[in-house]
Each structure stands twice: as structure tokens, then as C-alpha cells.
Short mmCIF file of the C-alpha atoms (twelve columns), coordinates in Angstrom:
data_MODEL
# 
_entry.id   MODEL 
# 
loop_
_atom_site.group_PDB 
_atom_site.id 
_atom_site.type_symbol 
_atom_site.label_atom_id 
_atom_site.label_alt_id 
_atom_site.label_comp_id 
_atom_site.label_asym_id 
_atom_site.label_seq_id 
_atom_site.Cartn_x 
_atom_site.Cartn_y 
_atom_site.Cartn_z 
_atom_site.pdbx_PDB_model_num 
ATOM 1   C CA . MET A 1   119.583 102.450 149.169 1 
ATOM 2   C CA . SER A 2   122.352 101.125 146.942 1 
ATOM 3   C CA . LYS A 3   122.949 102.791 143.590 1 
ATOM 4   C CA . ALA A 4   125.212 102.018 140.646 1 
ATOM 5   C CA . VAL A 5   126.112 104.786 138.205 1 
ATOM 6   C CA . LEU A 6   127.739 103.862 134.914 1 
ATOM 7   C CA . HIS A 7   129.491 106.820 133.282 1 
ATOM 8   C CA . ILE A 8   130.170 105.725 129.709 1 
ATOM 9   C CA . GLY A 9   131.779 108.776 128.079 1 
ATOM 10  C CA . MET A 10  131.588 109.353 125.170 1 
ATOM 11  C CA . HIS A 11  135.197 109.763 124.057 1 
ATOM 12  C CA . LYS A 12  136.475 113.352 123.808 1 
ATOM 13  C CA . SER A 13  133.631 114.723 125.917 1 
ATOM 14  C CA . GLY A 14  135.521 115.517 129.121 1 
ATOM 15  C CA . THR A 15  135.504 111.930 130.404 1 
ATOM 16  C CA . THR A 16  139.187 111.836 131.353 1 
ATOM 17  C CA . ALA A 17  138.792 115.045 133.367 1 
ATOM 18  C CA . VAL A 18  135.880 113.489 135.279 1 
ATOM 19  C CA . GLN A 19  137.978 110.401 136.004 1 
ATOM 20  C CA . GLN A 20  141.006 112.385 137.146 1 
ATOM 21  C CA . THR A 21  138.900 114.623 139.387 1 
ATOM 22  C CA . TYR A 22  137.087 111.730 141.046 1 
ATOM 23  C CA . ALA A 23  140.326 109.791 141.510 1 
ATOM 24  C CA . LEU A 24  142.005 112.850 143.061 1 
ATOM 25  C CA . ASN A 25  139.048 113.350 145.417 1 
ATOM 26  C CA . ARG A 26  138.377 109.677 146.148 1 
ATOM 27  C CA . ARG A 27  138.444 110.080 149.958 1 
ATOM 28  C CA . VAL A 28  136.230 113.176 149.969 1 
ATOM 29  C CA . LEU A 29  133.685 111.516 147.698 1 
ATOM 30  C CA . ARG A 30  133.630 108.364 149.794 1 
ATOM 31  C CA . ALA A 31  132.949 110.420 152.915 1 
ATOM 32  C CA . HIS A 32  129.883 111.846 151.133 1 
ATOM 33  C CA . GLY A 33  128.591 108.468 149.974 1 
ATOM 34  C CA . LEU A 34  130.139 107.937 146.535 1 
ATOM 35  C CA . PHE A 35  132.678 105.172 146.028 1 
ATOM 36  C CA . TYR A 36  135.026 105.525 143.057 1 
ATOM 37  C CA . PRO A 37  137.079 102.301 142.864 1 
ATOM 38  C CA . ASP A 38  140.821 102.414 142.335 1 
ATOM 39  C CA . ILE A 39  141.459 100.093 139.408 1 
ATOM 40  C CA . ALA A 40  145.062 100.582 138.303 1 
ATOM 41  C CA . PRO A 41  146.708 101.627 136.099 1 
ATOM 42  C CA . ALA A 42  144.226 104.210 134.771 1 
ATOM 43  C CA . HIS A 43  142.079 106.765 136.564 1 
ATOM 44  C CA . GLY A 44  139.115 105.287 134.676 1 
ATOM 45  C CA . HIS A 45  137.780 101.740 134.918 1 
ATOM 46  C CA . HIS A 46  138.810 100.449 131.511 1 
ATOM 47  C CA . GLY A 47  139.821 97.097  133.010 1 
ATOM 48  C CA . LEU A 48  136.144 96.271  133.552 1 
ATOM 49  C CA . VAL A 49  135.411 96.762  129.848 1 
ATOM 50  C CA . THR A 50  137.984 94.159  128.786 1 
ATOM 51  C CA . LYS A 51  135.308 91.562  129.587 1 
ATOM 52  C CA . TRP A 52  133.722 92.505  126.239 1 
ATOM 53  C CA . LEU A 53  136.605 94.266  124.488 1 
ATOM 54  C CA . PRO A 54  139.584 91.897  124.762 1 
ATOM 55  C CA . LYS A 55  141.582 93.935  122.245 1 
ATOM 56  C CA . LEU A 56  141.865 96.959  124.538 1 
ATOM 57  C CA . GLN A 57  145.463 97.799  125.398 1 
ATOM 58  C CA . GLU A 58  147.112 95.015  127.368 1 
ATOM 59  C CA . ILE A 59  147.965 97.410  130.190 1 
ATOM 60  C CA . TYR A 60  144.257 97.619  131.087 1 
ATOM 61  C CA . HIS A 61  143.708 93.874  131.412 1 
ATOM 62  C CA . PRO A 62  143.303 92.801  135.077 1 
ATOM 63  C CA . ALA A 63  145.810 90.226  136.303 1 
ATOM 64  C CA . ASN A 64  143.034 87.845  137.402 1 
ATOM 65  C CA . GLY A 65  140.725 88.610  134.499 1 
ATOM 66  C CA . ALA A 66  137.790 90.949  134.016 1 
ATOM 67  C CA . ASP A 67  135.188 88.544  135.432 1 
ATOM 68  C CA . ALA A 68  137.028 88.337  138.753 1 
ATOM 69  C CA . LEU A 69  137.391 92.129  138.826 1 
ATOM 70  C CA . TRP A 70  133.649 92.598  138.248 1 
ATOM 71  C CA . GLU A 71  132.798 90.043  140.928 1 
ATOM 72  C CA . GLU A 72  135.054 91.729  143.464 1 
ATOM 73  C CA . THR A 73  133.798 95.240  142.626 1 
ATOM 74  C CA . LEU A 74  130.090 94.413  142.720 1 
ATOM 75  C CA . LYS A 75  130.297 92.122  145.763 1 
ATOM 76  C CA . GLN A 76  131.722 94.931  147.871 1 
ATOM 77  C CA . HIS A 77  129.083 97.505  147.003 1 
ATOM 78  C CA . HIS A 78  125.736 96.151  145.828 1 
ATOM 79  C CA . ALA A 79  124.357 95.950  149.369 1 
ATOM 80  C CA . ALA A 80  125.923 99.182  150.624 1 
ATOM 81  C CA . ASP A 81  123.947 102.366 151.228 1 
ATOM 82  C CA . LYS A 82  126.116 104.371 148.850 1 
ATOM 83  C CA . VAL A 83  126.734 105.158 145.198 1 
ATOM 84  C CA . LEU A 84  129.125 102.976 143.215 1 
ATOM 85  C CA . PHE A 85  130.447 105.122 140.355 1 
ATOM 86  C CA . LEU A 86  132.127 103.369 137.423 1 
ATOM 87  C CA . SER A 87  133.589 105.373 134.552 1 
ATOM 88  C CA . SER A 88  135.102 104.420 131.215 1 
ATOM 89  C CA . GLU A 89  134.543 105.895 127.771 1 
ATOM 90  C CA . GLU A 90  135.283 102.426 126.416 1 
ATOM 91  C CA . PHE A 91  131.763 101.371 127.489 1 
ATOM 92  C CA . SER A 92  130.372 103.468 124.628 1 
ATOM 93  C CA . ARG A 93  132.299 101.897 121.736 1 
ATOM 94  C CA . GLY A 94  130.030 101.095 118.851 1 
ATOM 95  C CA . ARG A 95  131.255 98.608  116.267 1 
ATOM 96  C CA . PRO A 96  129.157 95.409  116.495 1 
ATOM 97  C CA . SER A 97  132.311 93.305  116.610 1 
ATOM 98  C CA . ALA A 98  133.742 95.264  119.570 1 
ATOM 99  C CA . ARG A 99  131.071 96.597  121.911 1 
ATOM 100 C CA . VAL A 100 129.782 95.980  125.417 1 
ATOM 101 C CA . ASP A 101 126.850 93.596  125.906 1 
ATOM 102 C CA . PHE A 102 124.558 95.981  127.792 1 
ATOM 103 C CA . LYS A 103 121.934 93.304  128.425 1 
ATOM 104 C CA . GLU A 104 124.508 91.196  130.239 1 
ATOM 105 C CA . LEU A 105 125.869 94.239  132.055 1 
ATOM 106 C CA . ARG A 106 122.424 95.318  133.267 1 
ATOM 107 C CA . ASN A 107 121.815 91.829  134.638 1 
ATOM 108 C CA . MET A 108 125.115 92.063  136.506 1 
ATOM 109 C CA . LEU A 109 123.847 95.242  138.208 1 
ATOM 110 C CA . ASP A 110 120.534 93.705  139.346 1 
ATOM 111 C CA . GLY A 111 121.750 93.606  142.946 1 
ATOM 112 C CA . PHE A 112 121.507 97.411  143.175 1 
ATOM 113 C CA . ASP A 113 118.322 99.203  144.159 1 
ATOM 114 C CA . ASP A 114 118.903 101.892 141.535 1 
ATOM 115 C CA . VAL A 115 120.933 101.939 138.315 1 
ATOM 116 C CA . GLN A 116 121.771 104.957 136.162 1 
ATOM 117 C CA . VAL A 117 123.754 105.451 132.956 1 
ATOM 118 C CA . ILE A 118 125.271 108.876 132.239 1 
ATOM 119 C CA . CYS A 119 126.562 109.725 128.780 1 
ATOM 120 C CA . THR A 120 127.882 113.058 127.465 1 
ATOM 121 C CA . LEU A 121 127.446 113.790 123.763 1 
ATOM 122 C CA . ARG A 122 129.344 116.165 121.515 1 
ATOM 123 C CA . ASN A 123 128.150 117.512 118.182 1 
ATOM 124 C CA . GLN A 124 129.591 115.480 115.319 1 
ATOM 125 C CA . VAL A 125 131.602 118.321 113.745 1 
ATOM 126 C CA . PRO A 126 133.937 118.953 116.729 1 
ATOM 127 C CA . PHE A 127 133.608 115.284 117.756 1 
ATOM 128 C CA . LEU A 128 135.077 114.038 114.462 1 
ATOM 129 C CA . GLN A 129 137.825 116.625 114.625 1 
ATOM 130 C CA . SER A 130 138.766 115.676 118.167 1 
ATOM 131 C CA . ILE A 131 138.795 111.955 117.357 1 
ATOM 132 C CA . TYR A 132 141.160 112.584 114.447 1 
ATOM 133 C CA . SER A 133 143.465 114.623 116.680 1 
ATOM 134 C CA . GLU A 134 143.532 111.794 119.212 1 
ATOM 135 C CA . ILE A 135 144.385 109.210 116.546 1 
ATOM 136 C CA . SER A 136 147.186 111.474 115.321 1 
ATOM 137 C CA . LYS A 137 148.876 111.308 118.734 1 
ATOM 138 C CA . LYS A 138 149.398 107.560 118.357 1 
ATOM 139 C CA . LYS A 139 149.997 106.887 114.671 1 
ATOM 140 C CA . ALA A 140 149.979 108.400 111.227 1 
ATOM 141 C CA . PRO A 141 146.261 108.588 110.437 1 
ATOM 142 C CA . HIS A 142 144.537 108.148 107.104 1 
ATOM 143 C CA . PRO A 143 144.369 111.423 105.155 1 
ATOM 144 C CA . TRP A 144 141.577 113.548 106.627 1 
ATOM 145 C CA . PRO A 145 139.293 113.461 103.525 1 
ATOM 146 C CA . LEU A 146 139.481 109.644 103.471 1 
ATOM 147 C CA . PHE A 147 138.892 109.418 107.244 1 
ATOM 148 C CA . LEU A 148 135.856 111.695 106.953 1 
ATOM 149 C CA . SER A 149 134.415 109.860 103.952 1 
ATOM 150 C CA . GLN A 150 134.733 106.461 105.657 1 
ATOM 151 C CA . ALA A 151 133.202 107.803 108.876 1 
ATOM 152 C CA . LEU A 152 130.120 109.186 107.114 1 
ATOM 153 C CA . LYS A 153 129.693 106.002 105.094 1 
ATOM 154 C CA . SER A 154 130.076 103.565 108.007 1 
ATOM 155 C CA . GLY A 155 128.498 105.610 110.813 1 
ATOM 156 C CA . TYR A 156 131.556 105.088 112.994 1 
ATOM 157 C CA . ALA A 157 134.781 106.998 113.599 1 
ATOM 158 C CA . ALA A 158 137.529 104.872 115.141 1 
ATOM 159 C CA . GLY A 159 134.776 102.498 116.257 1 
ATOM 160 C CA . LEU A 160 132.730 105.239 117.946 1 
ATOM 161 C CA . PHE A 161 129.049 105.948 117.264 1 
ATOM 162 C CA . LEU A 162 128.343 109.018 115.148 1 
ATOM 163 C CA . ASP A 163 124.548 108.593 114.991 1 
ATOM 164 C CA . PHE A 164 123.394 108.947 118.591 1 
ATOM 165 C CA . ASN A 165 120.169 107.092 117.766 1 
ATOM 166 C CA . GLN A 166 122.265 103.971 117.237 1 
ATOM 167 C CA . LEU A 167 124.002 104.523 120.562 1 
ATOM 168 C CA . HIS A 168 120.638 104.881 122.294 1 
ATOM 169 C CA . ASP A 169 119.262 101.758 120.622 1 
ATOM 170 C CA . HIS A 170 122.322 99.862  121.818 1 
ATOM 171 C CA . LEU A 171 121.858 101.081 125.395 1 
ATOM 172 C CA . LEU A 172 118.171 100.151 125.319 1 
ATOM 173 C CA . GLU A 173 119.179 96.522  124.789 1 
ATOM 174 C CA . GLY A 174 119.951 96.457  128.506 1 
ATOM 175 C CA . PHE A 175 118.711 99.616  130.205 1 
ATOM 176 C CA . ALA A 176 115.286 101.177 130.537 1 
ATOM 177 C CA . PRO A 177 114.872 104.661 128.999 1 
ATOM 178 C CA . GLU A 178 114.445 106.228 132.453 1 
ATOM 179 C CA . GLU A 179 117.767 104.732 133.550 1 
ATOM 180 C CA . ILE A 180 119.689 106.678 130.883 1 
ATOM 181 C CA . THR A 181 120.704 110.345 131.204 1 
ATOM 182 C CA . TYR A 182 122.343 112.257 128.362 1 
ATOM 183 C CA . LEU A 183 124.340 115.448 128.782 1 
ATOM 184 C CA . ASP A 184 125.257 118.010 126.139 1 
ATOM 185 C CA . TYR A 185 128.994 118.712 126.153 1 
ATOM 186 C CA . SER A 186 128.429 122.269 124.915 1 
ATOM 187 C CA . ARG A 187 126.882 123.144 128.273 1 
ATOM 188 C CA . PHE A 188 130.197 122.664 130.030 1 
ATOM 189 C CA . THR A 189 132.790 124.243 127.729 1 
ATOM 190 C CA . ALA A 190 132.767 127.625 129.491 1 
ATOM 191 C CA . ASP A 191 133.576 126.083 132.900 1 
ATOM 192 C CA . SER A 192 135.972 123.144 132.813 1 
ATOM 193 C CA . THR A 193 134.824 121.907 136.239 1 
ATOM 194 C CA . ALA A 194 131.083 122.185 135.611 1 
ATOM 195 C CA . GLN A 195 130.594 118.707 134.174 1 
ATOM 196 C CA . GLN A 196 132.354 117.002 137.098 1 
ATOM 197 C CA . LYS A 197 130.102 118.843 139.558 1 
ATOM 198 C CA . HIS A 198 126.928 118.296 137.550 1 
ATOM 199 C CA . ILE A 199 127.477 114.545 137.343 1 
ATOM 200 C CA . LEU A 200 127.879 114.421 141.126 1 
ATOM 201 C CA . SER A 201 124.551 116.209 141.496 1 
ATOM 202 C CA . LEU A 202 122.948 113.576 139.252 1 
ATOM 203 C CA . CYS A 203 124.318 110.966 141.642 1 
ATOM 204 C CA . GLY A 204 122.669 112.738 144.564 1 
ATOM 205 C CA . ILE A 205 125.979 113.902 146.006 1 
ATOM 206 C CA . ASP A 206 125.832 117.408 147.430 1 
ATOM 207 C CA . LEU A 207 129.259 118.913 148.088 1 
ATOM 208 C CA . PRO A 208 130.353 122.405 149.154 1 
ATOM 209 C CA . ALA A 209 131.626 124.469 146.222 1 
ATOM 210 C CA . ASP A 210 135.225 124.287 147.415 1 
ATOM 211 C CA . ALA A 211 135.225 120.612 148.425 1 
ATOM 212 C CA . LEU A 212 136.852 119.260 145.263 1 
ATOM 213 C CA . GLN A 213 140.399 119.610 144.004 1 
ATOM 214 C CA . PHE A 214 140.924 119.850 140.246 1 
ATOM 215 C CA . LYS A 215 144.021 118.842 138.319 1 
ATOM 216 C CA . ASN A 216 145.020 121.301 135.579 1 
ATOM 217 C CA . GLY A 217 141.980 123.423 136.340 1 
ATOM 218 C CA . GLY A 218 139.663 120.538 135.540 1 
ATOM 219 C CA . ARG A 219 140.906 120.039 131.976 1 
ATOM 220 C CA . SER A 220 142.592 116.928 130.648 1 
ATOM 221 C CA . ASN A 221 143.713 115.390 127.361 1 
ATOM 222 C CA . VAL A 222 143.137 118.647 125.467 1 
ATOM 223 C CA . SER A 223 143.827 118.409 121.733 1 
ATOM 224 C CA . ALA A 224 146.287 120.708 119.947 1 
ATOM 225 C CA . SER A 225 144.902 123.176 117.409 1 
ATOM 226 C CA . ALA A 226 143.473 121.241 114.484 1 
ATOM 227 C CA . LEU A 227 145.474 122.714 111.609 1 
ATOM 228 C CA . SER A 228 148.711 122.405 113.574 1 
ATOM 229 C CA . VAL A 229 148.065 118.672 113.823 1 
ATOM 230 C CA . TRP A 230 147.016 118.459 110.174 1 
ATOM 231 C CA . ALA A 231 150.098 120.319 108.925 1 
ATOM 232 C CA . ALA A 232 152.382 118.120 111.029 1 
ATOM 233 C CA . ASN A 233 150.650 115.034 109.586 1 
ATOM 234 C CA . GLN A 234 151.427 116.247 106.053 1 
ATOM 235 C CA . ILE A 235 155.120 116.360 106.913 1 
ATOM 236 C CA . ASN A 236 155.450 113.276 109.133 1 
ATOM 237 C CA . THR A 237 153.545 110.695 107.068 1 
ATOM 238 C CA . ASP A 238 155.024 107.407 108.338 1 
ATOM 239 C CA . SER A 239 154.315 107.718 112.066 1 
ATOM 240 C CA . ALA A 240 152.715 109.972 114.640 1 
ATOM 241 C CA . ALA A 241 154.045 113.500 114.286 1 
ATOM 242 C CA . PRO A 242 156.375 114.426 117.178 1 
ATOM 243 C CA . SER A 243 154.879 116.909 119.629 1 
ATOM 244 C CA . ALA A 244 157.755 119.310 118.877 1 
ATOM 245 C CA . LEU A 245 156.695 119.404 115.218 1 
ATOM 246 C CA . VAL A 246 153.058 120.035 116.148 1 
ATOM 247 C CA . THR A 247 154.190 122.866 118.435 1 
ATOM 248 C CA . LEU A 248 156.306 124.364 115.661 1 
ATOM 249 C CA . CYS A 249 153.405 124.181 113.213 1 
ATOM 250 C CA . ASP A 250 151.185 125.864 115.776 1 
ATOM 251 C CA . ARG A 251 153.650 128.731 116.259 1 
ATOM 252 C CA . VAL A 252 153.949 129.339 112.515 1 
ATOM 253 C CA . LEU A 253 150.179 129.129 112.111 1 
ATOM 254 C CA . ARG A 254 149.640 131.783 114.764 1 
ATOM 255 C CA . GLU A 255 152.377 134.073 113.442 1 
ATOM 256 C CA . HIS A 256 151.650 133.859 109.714 1 
ATOM 257 C CA . VAL A 257 147.938 132.981 109.419 1 
ATOM 258 C CA . SER A 258 145.866 133.577 112.537 1 
ATOM 259 C CA . ASP A 259 145.627 132.721 116.215 1 
ATOM 260 C CA . GLN A 260 141.888 132.024 115.848 1 
ATOM 261 C CA . PRO A 261 140.466 128.486 116.250 1 
ATOM 262 C CA . SER A 262 141.178 126.214 113.298 1 
ATOM 263 C CA . SER A 263 139.562 123.224 111.641 1 
ATOM 264 C CA . PHE A 264 140.570 120.094 109.717 1 
ATOM 265 C CA . PHE A 265 137.485 120.649 107.592 1 
ATOM 266 C CA . SER A 266 137.126 122.552 104.398 1 
ATOM 267 C CA . ARG A 267 134.044 124.745 104.495 1 
ATOM 268 C CA . ALA A 268 132.271 122.403 102.080 1 
ATOM 269 C CA . GLU A 269 133.087 119.375 104.241 1 
ATOM 270 C CA . GLU A 270 131.786 121.118 107.339 1 
ATOM 271 C CA . ARG A 271 128.480 121.933 105.622 1 
ATOM 272 C CA . LYS A 272 128.210 118.318 104.446 1 
ATOM 273 C CA . VAL A 273 128.650 116.916 107.965 1 
ATOM 274 C CA . MET A 274 126.165 119.399 109.422 1 
ATOM 275 C CA . ALA A 275 123.574 118.404 106.814 1 
ATOM 276 C CA . HIS A 276 124.310 114.689 107.217 1 
ATOM 277 C CA . PHE A 277 123.521 114.667 110.947 1 
ATOM 278 C CA . SER A 278 120.870 117.379 111.087 1 
ATOM 279 C CA . GLU A 279 117.850 115.080 110.836 1 
ATOM 280 C CA . PRO A 280 119.272 112.217 112.960 1 
ATOM 281 C CA . ASN A 281 120.093 114.721 115.711 1 
ATOM 282 C CA . ARG A 282 116.572 116.163 115.649 1 
ATOM 283 C CA . THR A 283 115.127 112.656 115.840 1 
ATOM 284 C CA . PHE A 284 117.406 111.751 118.723 1 
ATOM 285 C CA . GLN A 285 116.592 114.915 120.667 1 
ATOM 286 C CA . ALA A 286 112.858 114.273 120.327 1 
ATOM 287 C CA . ARG A 287 113.285 110.680 121.525 1 
ATOM 288 C CA . ILE A 288 115.251 111.710 124.599 1 
ATOM 289 C CA . GLN A 289 113.012 114.652 125.492 1 
ATOM 290 C CA . ALA A 290 110.118 112.204 125.867 1 
ATOM 291 C CA . VAL A 291 111.903 110.904 128.986 1 
ATOM 292 C CA . GLN A 292 114.322 113.748 129.764 1 
ATOM 293 C CA . PRO A 293 112.339 116.925 128.923 1 
ATOM 294 C CA . ASP A 294 115.176 119.366 129.672 1 
ATOM 295 C CA . PHE A 295 117.620 117.684 127.268 1 
ATOM 296 C CA . ALA A 296 118.805 119.610 124.228 1 
ATOM 297 C CA . LEU A 297 121.610 118.808 121.804 1 
ATOM 298 C CA . THR A 298 123.211 122.114 120.857 1 
ATOM 299 C CA . PRO A 299 123.538 122.480 117.064 1 
ATOM 300 C CA . TYR A 300 126.994 123.277 115.770 1 
ATOM 301 C CA . GLN A 301 127.408 126.952 114.916 1 
ATOM 302 C CA . PRO A 302 130.290 127.735 112.534 1 
ATOM 303 C CA . SER A 303 132.321 130.795 113.410 1 
ATOM 304 C CA . ASP A 304 133.358 133.299 110.763 1 
ATOM 305 C CA . LYS A 305 136.700 133.527 112.596 1 
ATOM 306 C CA . THR A 306 137.578 129.839 112.139 1 
ATOM 307 C CA . ILE A 307 140.606 129.051 109.963 1 
ATOM 308 C CA . TYR A 308 139.894 126.177 107.555 1 
ATOM 309 C CA . ARG A 309 142.184 123.849 105.673 1 
ATOM 310 C CA . GLU A 310 141.885 125.785 102.407 1 
ATOM 311 C CA . ASP A 311 143.104 128.915 104.207 1 
ATOM 312 C CA . LEU A 312 146.652 127.550 104.420 1 
ATOM 313 C CA . ARG A 313 148.343 129.106 101.398 1 
ATOM 314 C CA . THR A 314 151.895 129.285 100.091 1 
ATOM 315 C CA . ARG A 315 152.922 131.884 102.673 1 
ATOM 316 C CA . PHE A 316 152.254 129.465 105.518 1 
ATOM 317 C CA . TRP A 317 154.110 126.537 103.968 1 
ATOM 318 C CA . LEU A 318 157.164 128.644 103.122 1 
ATOM 319 C CA . ALA A 319 157.251 130.032 106.650 1 
ATOM 320 C CA . LEU A 320 156.892 126.525 108.062 1 
ATOM 321 C CA . ALA A 321 159.686 125.173 105.839 1 
ATOM 322 C CA . LYS A 322 161.962 127.979 107.033 1 
ATOM 323 C CA . ALA A 323 161.074 127.327 110.684 1 
ATOM 324 C CA . ILE A 324 161.768 123.604 110.317 1 
ATOM 325 C CA . TYR A 325 165.100 124.325 108.636 1 
ATOM 326 C CA . ASN A 326 166.103 126.736 111.415 1 
ATOM 327 C CA . ALA A 327 165.027 124.244 114.072 1 
# 
């Protein structure tokens, strides 16, 4: 029986680690019945998404066009007795002007006997923080309070869904509820390889525990500590802060404030985001449990050890100024 699995992210939910692991183990997976296509230049299959998102980075655009790439990929595998696994977090982008047409995509997959969508979700508090960190790697972002305000007002952060009900509604335009499986990112934070293995089990691929190789222990694209990024952004306001500056901020933060986890949020902002998404998350969980009874979206639990933005006082900034001068 032929099967197509579409792994759509979301962003900052371990997707890159899944892609790197499956690319590294491509031969082993193929021997066990899962085909993970090699679509250069990325480990993921972002080139396929350019069919609907033409403004993705030019490096991802296939030489012969996305339609030809889809035709070649599906023609090779729709009649095969194996699993075709396609992965790109870009599938889950949300803005109406730049999103995948899931109805069209589902029709393209009609040649397969079975179709499944897998999507990992992350609570909005750490999700927003991680998105902002990722933006900061590429350019000088909007000030955090403005970014947060716009995200809550629009329902999107960098074009990504924040209300998972809207994501589900979008998926239902093409896929049946029983074809969609959601995972809770919080389940996999203790073991960096757990998500990669769990997704294989959902595909029906049973591998020995030691069959897979993992790059960097199964972790990839890990964000720097939040307040280190935020402090560097306050200093380097015209472009992305250099990694050396972020590292310096992190060292000063650990030496003069705390080495505990940190947050872009103020405490009041964190409470506001938690309240904003509390009811939508409960609604979403109830909807999904009707089809996927074991699904649960872990609520965000603030830690009393977290260092917040308002905790950076004069002592930190003076120490940072001295460290920058000495550097």
C-alpha cells in the first residue's frame, strides 16, 4: 500500500532536526520502507512549497519549477509499496496572501492509498519568543513590545498561525480530520531524538533503537538565550546583531544576573499572552480530541526561576558596557 506523509512543521518545533535526521539516515529509512527525497539545497523540501509561496528564498526554487518537481516526486512513488515522507515547515505558513492551497495539494496526492499530515505545535508563549529569536538572526527586528502587540492583534507572527483553530480550519480545506495528526512539542523537550522516532512510528516504520544516527545529538537550529538576543538587539539596532555580541551579552547575563532561563516578556506581557490564548487552546484541544483522543496541548507553566526583561537593571548594563569596551 502506498502512503504519503506530509510533515508541515510548525516552525520552531523541532522540524529542522527531523529533516536533518531523516536526510542523514536516508539509506536506512529507505531500506525499511520510507523514502525521504533529496531535494537540494536544504534537508527539508522547501522547493515543493514554492508552488504556492513564490517569495520563498530564491535558493529554494527548483531549476525547472515547482510543478515539474512535484510531478517527478509523485510519479516515482504514488504506486510504490512504501511511505513517501515530505517535510517542510513552510507548508504551515498562515497569511492568506502567502499560504499553501491544501485543497489543491490533497488532490495532487490522490494517487496514494493513504495520506497523513503531521504537525507539531508549541505553546504560544515560547513559540512567539522563538520566532522573535529567529527573526533576530537575519535582521534587526521591530522592538519586542511592538512585535508582540502586532502578533496578538493580527493572529500571526512572521506570517505563522498563532491560533491553532485557524491552522486546523485551513488544513480541513483539503484534508479529512482523520488524515491530520497533531503532536505536542512539550512531549519531546526532555529527549531531543524522541520526536524523530515518534514520527517514524506514526508512519508505520519500526526501527531498532540504535538504527538512526543523530547530528548534534538530535538538536538543530537552537535559539540563544532570549535576553541575550534582546540585549544585543538594543545595541545593534540597524541590522542583525553579530553572534559575537549575542555571546558577549549571554556571558555578562550569566555572570551578573543569573544563568537561569530568560524571557523577552515582561511578567505582565506573559500573563496577557497566556490569557489571550487560553480559551482558543481549550477549544482546539476539544476539537482534536474528538478524532485524536490522546492529544493534549500542554499549557505553559511559568517558572519562578525565569529572568524577565524588567530584571535587567543598571548593574547588568554597566557590566555589559565594560565588557564591550574591553572586547
